[in-house]
Amino acid sequence: MMDIKCISVNILQENCYIVSDETRECVIIDCGAYYEAERKAIVDYLRNEGLSPRHLLCTHGHMDHVFGADTIFEAFGLKPEIHREDEELLLSMDQQTRDMMGVGYDRPMPAVGRYLEDGDTVNFGSHELQVIHTPGHSPGGVVFYCEAERVVFTGDTLFRMSVGRTDLHRGSWPQLMESLAKRLAPLPADTIVYPGHGPASNIGDEVRMNPFFR
């Protein structure tokens, strides 16, 4: 059975997830840790729990979801795994932070370790995550779905009763609507949604009550 640890990080309160199982292997999803205390808290949790990180997964390349990638690389040797369409974002952290926060960012991002594609699988311990491409919030947005556990990590594609913005670089409202309707709505209704910001939800409630599903 999965154990899901959520650590809220950076000024945008992004949800970094550490997902482990009984084997003590784990994946780290969206390490957006910005402040040193946050970076240390994540590394300390992994070490104190005796976990063995196997993948550093990125739902997309926006700054608040990847700030801490260098820390995970330095501590555990893991490079970020991301859709090829969002590599441009990963490599433009300084410009992203200048545009969004008015300050530069001089910490180097590790090179991409693996390009994720729709239909790929990510394995750790006794579990498997399916990669589902959900463009819209960003061109290379993906979600990670575990069929066995009925959970999906949706990044900024889907929030509880809301969705991600599409007015950032290469965002697309039509693509986001299509991703919701064709990629997320068909998932089982009891699938728990772990979003990139805010509280968890489930697919059934979102399809019924989220005004952005149609």
Tab-separated table of C-alpha atoms in Angstrom:
chain	number	residue	atom	x	y	z
A	1	MET	CA	0.000	0.000	0.000
A	2	MET	CA	1.200	3.509	-0.822
A	3	ASP	CA	2.173	6.030	1.798
A	4	ILE	CA	1.714	9.591	0.501
A	5	LYS	CA	3.504	12.425	2.278
A	6	CYS	CA	2.606	15.962	1.190
A	7	ILE	CA	4.953	18.822	2.029
A	8	SER	CA	3.726	22.302	1.117
A	9	VAL	CA	6.574	24.483	-0.140
A	10	ASN	CA	7.559	27.918	-1.477
A	11	ILE	CA	5.542	31.124	-1.502
A	12	LEU	CA	2.917	29.573	-3.781
A	13	GLN	CA	2.261	26.698	-1.353
A	14	GLU	CA	2.979	24.011	-3.916
A	15	ASN	CA	2.374	20.388	-2.929
A	16	CYS	CA	5.506	18.248	-3.082
A	17	TYR	CA	4.613	14.560	-2.746
A	18	ILE	CA	6.828	11.763	-1.502
A	19	VAL	CA	5.178	8.467	-2.435
A	20	SER	CA	6.562	5.274	-0.906
A	21	ASP	CA	5.474	1.724	-0.161
A	22	GLU	CA	6.398	-1.219	2.016
A	23	THR	CA	9.652	-1.782	0.114
A	24	ARG	CA	10.854	1.698	1.259
A	25	GLU	CA	11.407	2.736	-2.345
A	26	CYS	CA	9.784	6.002	-3.294
A	27	VAL	CA	9.260	8.661	-5.920
A	28	ILE	CA	9.343	12.412	-5.392
A	29	ILE	CA	6.720	14.342	-7.341
A	30	ASP	CA	7.163	18.085	-7.983
A	31	CYS	CA	9.934	19.089	-5.610
A	32	GLY	CA	9.267	22.816	-5.535
A	33	ALA	CA	11.256	23.480	-2.352
A	34	TYR	CA	12.683	27.003	-2.548
A	35	TYR	CA	13.847	27.961	0.927
A	36	GLU	CA	16.744	26.134	2.545
A	37	ALA	CA	14.554	24.976	5.433
A	38	GLU	CA	12.155	23.340	2.961
A	39	ARG	CA	14.940	21.646	1.069
A	40	LYS	CA	16.390	20.308	4.304
A	41	ALA	CA	12.986	19.117	5.537
A	42	ILE	CA	12.462	17.007	2.414
A	43	VAL	CA	15.926	15.461	2.481
A	44	ASP	CA	15.650	14.825	6.229
A	45	TYR	CA	12.263	13.148	5.808
A	46	LEU	CA	13.601	10.823	3.129
A	47	ARG	CA	16.630	9.870	5.202
A	48	ASN	CA	14.871	9.625	8.551
A	49	GLU	CA	12.205	7.356	7.064
A	50	GLY	CA	14.852	5.144	5.474
A	51	LEU	CA	13.460	5.732	1.998
A	52	SER	CA	15.270	5.034	-1.267
A	53	PRO	CA	14.243	7.581	-3.912
A	54	ARG	CA	14.026	6.082	-7.396
A	55	HIS	CA	12.538	8.899	-9.492
A	56	LEU	CA	12.202	12.681	-9.401
A	57	LEU	CA	8.990	13.274	-11.341
A	58	CYS	CA	7.705	16.596	-12.681
A	59	THR	CA	4.084	17.148	-13.659
A	60	HIS	CA	5.322	20.225	-15.544
A	61	GLY	CA	8.167	22.723	-15.667
A	62	HIS	CA	6.847	25.820	-13.923
A	63	MET	CA	9.236	27.206	-11.345
A	64	ASP	CA	7.170	26.477	-8.241
A	65	HIS	CA	7.174	22.763	-9.098
A	66	VAL	CA	10.891	22.359	-9.834
A	67	PHE	CA	12.771	24.801	-7.580
A	68	GLY	CA	14.203	21.936	-5.516
A	69	ALA	CA	15.346	19.663	-8.346
A	70	ASP	CA	18.986	20.568	-7.756
A	71	THR	CA	18.741	19.599	-4.075
A	72	ILE	CA	17.368	16.148	-4.924
A	73	PHE	CA	20.087	15.696	-7.528
A	74	GLU	CA	22.811	16.705	-5.072
A	75	ALA	CA	21.475	14.499	-2.270
A	76	PHE	CA	20.376	11.414	-4.210
A	77	GLY	CA	21.724	11.704	-7.756
A	78	LEU	CA	18.270	11.832	-9.361
A	79	LYS	CA	17.662	13.955	-12.429
A	80	PRO	CA	14.225	15.385	-13.200
A	81	GLU	CA	11.904	13.348	-15.393
A	82	ILE	CA	9.624	15.586	-17.454
A	83	HIS	CA	7.750	15.734	-20.752
A	84	ARG	CA	9.923	16.998	-23.595
A	85	GLU	CA	7.518	19.872	-24.304
A	86	ASP	CA	8.286	21.371	-20.890
A	87	GLU	CA	12.077	21.118	-21.030
A	88	GLU	CA	12.116	24.728	-22.235
A	89	LEU	CA	10.515	25.799	-18.953
A	90	LEU	CA	12.924	23.762	-16.871
A	91	LEU	CA	15.853	25.458	-18.585
A	92	SER	CA	14.456	28.973	-18.175
A	93	MET	CA	14.214	29.206	-14.415
A	94	ASP	CA	15.946	32.582	-14.219
A	95	GLN	CA	13.523	34.123	-16.713
A	96	GLN	CA	10.536	32.498	-15.035
A	97	THR	CA	11.420	33.918	-11.642
A	98	ARG	CA	12.151	37.360	-13.087
A	99	ASP	CA	8.781	37.386	-14.845
A	100	MET	CA	6.794	36.067	-11.883
A	101	MET	CA	8.708	37.250	-8.822
A	102	GLY	CA	10.887	40.107	-10.021
A	103	VAL	CA	14.094	38.396	-8.902
A	104	GLY	CA	16.644	36.209	-10.643
A	105	TYR	CA	17.410	32.566	-9.953
A	106	ASP	CA	20.986	31.394	-10.277
A	107	ARG	CA	20.821	27.806	-9.033
A	108	PRO	CA	21.567	25.464	-11.964
A	109	MET	CA	18.945	22.907	-12.921
A	110	PRO	CA	20.138	19.328	-13.448
A	111	ALA	CA	19.884	17.948	-16.964
A	112	VAL	CA	16.750	15.984	-17.793
A	113	GLY	CA	17.144	12.371	-16.757
A	114	ARG	CA	14.228	10.992	-18.774
A	115	TYR	CA	11.674	12.418	-21.141
A	116	LEU	CA	8.217	11.263	-20.166
A	117	GLU	CA	5.705	10.359	-22.859
A	118	ASP	CA	2.012	9.586	-22.769
A	119	GLY	CA	1.540	5.945	-21.826
A	120	ASP	CA	4.934	5.545	-20.161
A	121	THR	CA	5.123	3.786	-16.817
A	122	VAL	CA	7.196	4.675	-13.778
A	123	ASN	CA	8.035	1.817	-11.438
A	124	PHE	CA	9.134	1.883	-7.833
A	125	GLY	CA	8.860	-0.758	-5.153
A	126	SER	CA	5.745	-2.812	-5.836
A	127	HIS	CA	3.890	0.014	-7.584
A	128	GLU	CA	3.498	1.455	-11.041
A	129	LEU	CA	2.471	4.938	-12.123
A	130	GLN	CA	1.045	5.605	-15.584
A	131	VAL	CA	2.031	8.815	-17.328
A	132	ILE	CA	-0.930	10.623	-18.913
A	133	HIS	CA	-0.187	13.690	-21.053
A	134	THR	CA	-2.553	16.528	-20.113
A	135	PRO	CA	-1.488	19.684	-21.982
A	136	GLY	CA	-3.176	22.993	-21.339
A	137	HIS	CA	-1.674	24.557	-18.243
A	138	SER	CA	1.637	23.949	-19.983
A	139	PRO	CA	2.380	22.104	-23.238
A	140	GLY	CA	4.132	19.234	-21.498
A	141	GLY	CA	1.861	18.835	-18.514
A	142	VAL	CA	1.374	15.258	-17.321
A	143	VAL	CA	-0.404	13.503	-14.496
A	144	PHE	CA	0.691	10.332	-12.725
A	145	TYR	CA	-2.010	7.697	-12.232
A	146	CYS	CA	-1.799	4.564	-10.099
A	147	GLU	CA	-4.593	2.241	-11.149
A	148	ALA	CA	-3.968	-0.238	-8.333
A	149	GLU	CA	-4.357	2.390	-5.616
A	150	ARG	CA	-6.884	4.600	-7.445
A	151	VAL	CA	-4.857	7.801	-7.026
A	152	VAL	CA	-3.775	10.459	-9.509
A	153	PHE	CA	-1.283	13.282	-9.039
A	154	THR	CA	-2.568	16.091	-11.229
A	155	GLY	CA	-0.085	18.932	-10.830
A	156	ASP	CA	-1.735	22.158	-12.007
A	157	THR	CA	-4.067	20.502	-14.490
A	158	LEU	CA	-6.785	19.910	-11.898
A	159	PHE	CA	-7.412	21.348	-8.426
A	160	ARG	CA	-10.306	20.785	-6.052
A	161	MET	CA	-13.195	22.473	-7.859
A	162	SER	CA	-10.833	24.438	-10.077
A	163	VAL	CA	-8.170	24.109	-12.764
A	164	GLY	CA	-4.803	25.577	-13.613
A	165	ARG	CA	-4.400	28.893	-15.388
A	166	THR	CA	-3.624	28.986	-19.088
A	167	ASP	CA	-2.375	32.554	-19.526
A	168	LEU	CA	1.272	31.616	-18.966
A	169	HIS	CA	3.754	30.884	-21.767
A	170	ARG	CA	2.297	28.348	-24.233
A	171	GLY	CA	-0.752	27.657	-22.108
A	172	SER	CA	-3.920	26.674	-23.966
A	173	TRP	CA	-7.473	26.800	-22.671
A	174	PRO	CA	-8.883	24.504	-25.395
A	175	GLN	CA	-6.164	21.948	-24.682
A	176	LEU	CA	-6.854	22.091	-20.945
A	177	MET	CA	-10.565	21.519	-21.482
A	178	GLU	CA	-9.781	18.573	-23.744
A	179	SER	CA	-7.383	17.118	-21.161
A	180	LEU	CA	-10.070	17.301	-18.482
A	181	ALA	CA	-12.764	15.766	-20.664
A	182	LYS	CA	-10.759	13.078	-22.408
A	183	ARG	CA	-7.919	12.179	-20.036
A	184	LEU	CA	-9.198	12.750	-16.491
A	185	ALA	CA	-12.987	12.422	-16.602
A	186	PRO	CA	-12.788	8.773	-17.786
A	187	LEU	CA	-10.802	7.718	-14.687
A	188	PRO	CA	-12.775	5.766	-12.049
A	189	ALA	CA	-14.975	8.047	-9.944
A	190	ASP	CA	-13.358	6.909	-6.695
A	191	THR	CA	-9.875	7.933	-7.853
A	192	ILE	CA	-8.341	10.298	-5.284
A	193	VAL	CA	-6.949	13.500	-6.810
A	194	TYR	CA	-3.727	14.874	-5.326
A	195	PRO	CA	-3.282	18.307	-6.918
A	196	GLY	CA	-0.310	20.629	-7.195
A	197	HIS	CA	-1.903	23.129	-4.825
A	198	GLY	CA	-4.640	22.865	-2.222
A	199	PRO	CA	-6.563	19.919	-0.765
A	200	ALA	CA	-7.235	16.507	-2.256
A	201	SER	CA	-10.466	15.598	-4.018
A	202	ASN	CA	-11.767	12.747	-6.163
A	203	ILE	CA	-12.644	12.345	-9.816
A	204	GLY	CA	-16.338	11.691	-9.181
A	205	ASP	CA	-16.850	14.931	-7.271
A	206	GLU	CA	-14.859	16.903	-9.819
A	207	VAL	CA	-16.810	15.578	-12.793
A	208	ARG	CA	-20.122	16.307	-11.034
A	209	MET	CA	-19.397	19.666	-9.418
A	210	ASN	CA	-16.274	21.286	-10.884
A	211	PRO	CA	-17.630	23.964	-13.256
A	212	PHE	CA	-14.750	23.442	-15.666
A	213	PHE	CA	-15.764	19.893	-16.568
A	214	ARG	CA	-18.210	19.765	-19.428
